[in-house]
Amino acid sequence: MNFKSKIAFSIYALNIFMMISIGLVYEFSSEFMPFHSDVIQTQWVNVDHLSQTLYLGMMRTEAAGFLATGTAILILLSIPFLKFERWSYWAMTIVGLVEYIPTLFATYHVSSVTEASPPWILMLILTVSLVIALYLAEIGNKQRNK
């Protein structure tokens, strides 16, 4: 594996780590995130039980998306990427972008219409990083095939 392919591999691996970490945090949280509190201007203890159930359900749904996406990219990185199968670069990037782009739009929207600070900049960085990984993987593959 050449240098560009190794960098691409590292970027995809970092995204796997981030996706699974976000997924686990959201899955095992017993209350919503601080920025959620900022959006509705209420602390968790002041939210009624049915609304708490709804918030946690939505967070676990988001967790499932991040965990599934991270797992899919992990499998693609571990098998076809290491076999230099070009389609895997595109598959990892597309699968990741399908998770990141709606999350990016949602978090940016929340930050633009409220005083809350959801992690939209992180989502933007991760989104761009996948595109960079694809670019580097493609270049690395071309260099390898020369």
CSV table of C-alpha atoms in Angstrom, one decimal:
chain,number,residue,atom,x,y,z
A,1,MET,CA,0.0,0.0,0.0
A,2,ASN,CA,1.5,3.3,-1.0
A,3,PHE,CA,1.5,6.5,1.0
A,4,LYS,CA,-1.7,8.0,-0.4
A,5,SER,CA,-3.5,4.8,0.1
A,6,LYS,CA,-2.3,4.6,3.7
A,7,ILE,CA,-3.6,8.2,4.3
A,8,ALA,CA,-6.9,7.3,2.7
A,9,PHE,CA,-7.1,4.2,4.9
A,10,SER,CA,-6.3,6.3,8.0
A,11,ILE,CA,-9.1,8.8,7.1
A,12,TYR,CA,-11.6,6.1,6.6
A,13,ALA,CA,-10.5,4.4,9.9
A,14,LEU,CA,-10.9,7.8,11.7
A,15,ASN,CA,-14.4,8.1,10.3
A,16,ILE,CA,-15.2,4.6,11.5
A,17,PHE,CA,-14.0,5.5,15.0
A,18,MET,CA,-16.0,8.7,15.0
A,19,MET,CA,-19.2,7.1,13.7
A,20,ILE,CA,-19.1,4.2,16.2
A,21,SER,CA,-18.2,6.6,19.0
A,22,ILE,CA,-21.1,8.9,18.2
A,23,GLY,CA,-23.4,5.9,17.8
A,24,LEU,CA,-22.4,4.5,21.2
A,25,VAL,CA,-22.7,7.9,23.0
A,26,TYR,CA,-26.2,8.4,21.6
A,27,GLU,CA,-27.2,4.7,22.2
A,28,PHE,CA,-26.2,4.7,25.8
A,29,SER,CA,-27.1,8.2,26.9
A,30,SER,CA,-29.7,8.4,29.6
A,31,GLU,CA,-30.6,12.0,28.6
A,32,PHE,CA,-30.3,14.3,25.7
A,33,MET,CA,-27.1,16.2,24.8
A,34,PRO,CA,-26.4,19.7,26.2
A,35,PHE,CA,-27.1,21.3,22.8
A,36,HIS,CA,-30.6,19.7,22.8
A,37,SER,CA,-31.2,21.4,26.1
A,38,ASP,CA,-30.0,24.7,24.6
A,39,VAL,CA,-32.5,24.3,21.7
A,40,ILE,CA,-35.5,23.8,23.9
A,41,GLN,CA,-34.2,26.0,26.7
A,42,THR,CA,-35.0,23.4,29.3
A,43,GLN,CA,-33.0,21.0,31.4
A,44,TRP,CA,-33.6,17.2,31.1
A,45,VAL,CA,-35.1,17.0,34.6
A,46,ASN,CA,-37.8,19.5,33.5
A,47,VAL,CA,-38.8,17.5,30.5
A,48,ASP,CA,-41.9,15.3,31.0
A,49,HIS,CA,-41.5,11.6,30.9
A,50,LEU,CA,-43.3,11.1,27.5
A,51,SER,CA,-41.1,13.7,25.9
A,52,GLN,CA,-38.0,12.1,27.4
A,53,THR,CA,-39.0,8.8,25.9
A,54,LEU,CA,-39.4,10.5,22.5
A,55,TYR,CA,-36.0,12.3,22.7
A,56,LEU,CA,-34.2,9.1,23.7
A,57,GLY,CA,-36.0,7.2,21.0
A,58,MET,CA,-34.9,9.7,18.4
A,59,MET,CA,-31.3,9.6,19.7
A,60,ARG,CA,-31.2,5.8,19.5
A,61,THR,CA,-32.5,6.0,16.0
A,62,GLU,CA,-29.6,8.4,15.1
A,63,ALA,CA,-27.3,6.0,17.0
A,64,ALA,CA,-28.4,3.1,14.9
A,65,GLY,CA,-27.6,5.0,11.7
A,66,PHE,CA,-24.1,5.9,12.9
A,67,LEU,CA,-23.4,2.4,14.2
A,68,ALA,CA,-24.7,0.7,11.0
A,69,THR,CA,-22.7,3.1,8.8
A,70,GLY,CA,-19.5,2.7,10.8
A,71,THR,CA,-19.9,-1.1,10.7
A,72,ALA,CA,-20.5,-1.1,7.0
A,73,ILE,CA,-17.4,1.1,6.3
A,74,LEU,CA,-15.4,-1.1,8.7
A,75,ILE,CA,-16.2,-4.2,6.7
A,76,LEU,CA,-15.5,-2.4,3.4
A,77,LEU,CA,-12.2,-1.1,4.7
A,78,SER,CA,-11.1,-4.5,6.1
A,79,ILE,CA,-11.7,-6.6,3.1
A,80,PRO,CA,-12.2,-5.0,-0.4
A,81,PHE,CA,-10.1,-1.9,0.3
A,82,LEU,CA,-7.2,-4.0,1.4
A,83,LYS,CA,-7.6,-6.0,-1.9
A,84,PHE,CA,-7.4,-2.6,-3.8
A,85,GLU,CA,-10.9,-3.0,-5.1
A,86,ARG,CA,-11.7,0.4,-6.5
A,87,TRP,CA,-15.5,0.1,-6.0
A,88,SER,CA,-14.9,-0.1,-2.2
A,89,TYR,CA,-13.5,3.5,-2.1
A,90,TRP,CA,-16.7,4.8,-3.7
A,91,ALA,CA,-18.9,2.6,-1.5
A,92,MET,CA,-17.3,3.7,1.7
A,93,THR,CA,-17.6,7.4,0.7
A,94,ILE,CA,-21.2,7.2,-0.5
A,95,VAL,CA,-22.3,5.2,2.6
A,96,GLY,CA,-20.6,7.7,4.9
A,97,LEU,CA,-22.0,10.7,3.0
A,98,VAL,CA,-25.5,9.3,3.3
A,99,GLU,CA,-25.1,9.4,7.1
A,100,TYR,CA,-23.2,12.7,7.3
A,101,ILE,CA,-25.0,15.0,4.9
A,102,PRO,CA,-28.5,14.9,6.5
A,103,THR,CA,-26.9,15.2,9.9
A,104,LEU,CA,-24.8,18.1,8.7
A,105,PHE,CA,-27.9,19.9,7.3
A,106,ALA,CA,-29.9,19.2,10.5
A,107,THR,CA,-27.2,20.4,12.9
A,108,TYR,CA,-26.4,23.4,10.8
A,109,HIS,CA,-30.1,24.4,10.6
A,110,VAL,CA,-30.5,24.0,14.4
A,111,SER,CA,-27.4,26.2,15.0
A,112,SER,CA,-28.7,28.9,12.5
A,113,VAL,CA,-32.1,29.2,14.1
A,114,THR,CA,-31.3,28.8,17.8
A,115,GLU,CA,-28.7,29.7,20.3
A,116,ALA,CA,-27.6,26.1,20.5
A,117,SER,CA,-24.2,24.8,19.3
A,118,PRO,CA,-24.7,21.4,17.7
A,119,PRO,CA,-21.6,19.8,16.2
A,120,TRP,CA,-22.2,20.9,12.6
A,121,ILE,CA,-18.6,21.9,12.1
A,122,LEU,CA,-17.5,18.4,13.1
A,123,MET,CA,-20.0,16.9,10.6
A,124,LEU,CA,-18.6,19.2,7.9
A,125,ILE,CA,-15.1,18.2,8.6
A,126,LEU,CA,-16.0,14.5,8.6
A,127,THR,CA,-18.0,14.9,5.4
A,128,VAL,CA,-15.1,16.7,3.6
A,129,SER,CA,-12.6,14.1,5.0
A,130,LEU,CA,-14.5,11.3,3.2
A,131,VAL,CA,-14.2,13.1,-0.1
A,132,ILE,CA,-10.5,13.6,0.5
A,133,ALA,CA,-10.1,9.9,1.4
A,134,LEU,CA,-11.8,9.0,-1.9
A,135,TYR,CA,-9.5,11.3,-3.8
A,136,LEU,CA,-6.4,9.9,-2.2
A,137,ALA,CA,-7.6,6.3,-2.6
A,138,GLU,CA,-8.2,6.9,-6.3
A,139,ILE,CA,-4.7,8.5,-6.7
A,140,GLY,CA,-3.1,5.8,-4.7
A,141,ASN,CA,-4.8,3.1,-6.8
A,142,LYS,CA,-3.6,4.7,-10.0
A,143,GLN,CA,-0.1,5.0,-8.8
A,144,ARG,CA,-0.2,1.4,-7.7
A,145,ASN,CA,-1.4,0.2,-11.1
A,146,LYS,CA,1.4,2.0,-13.1
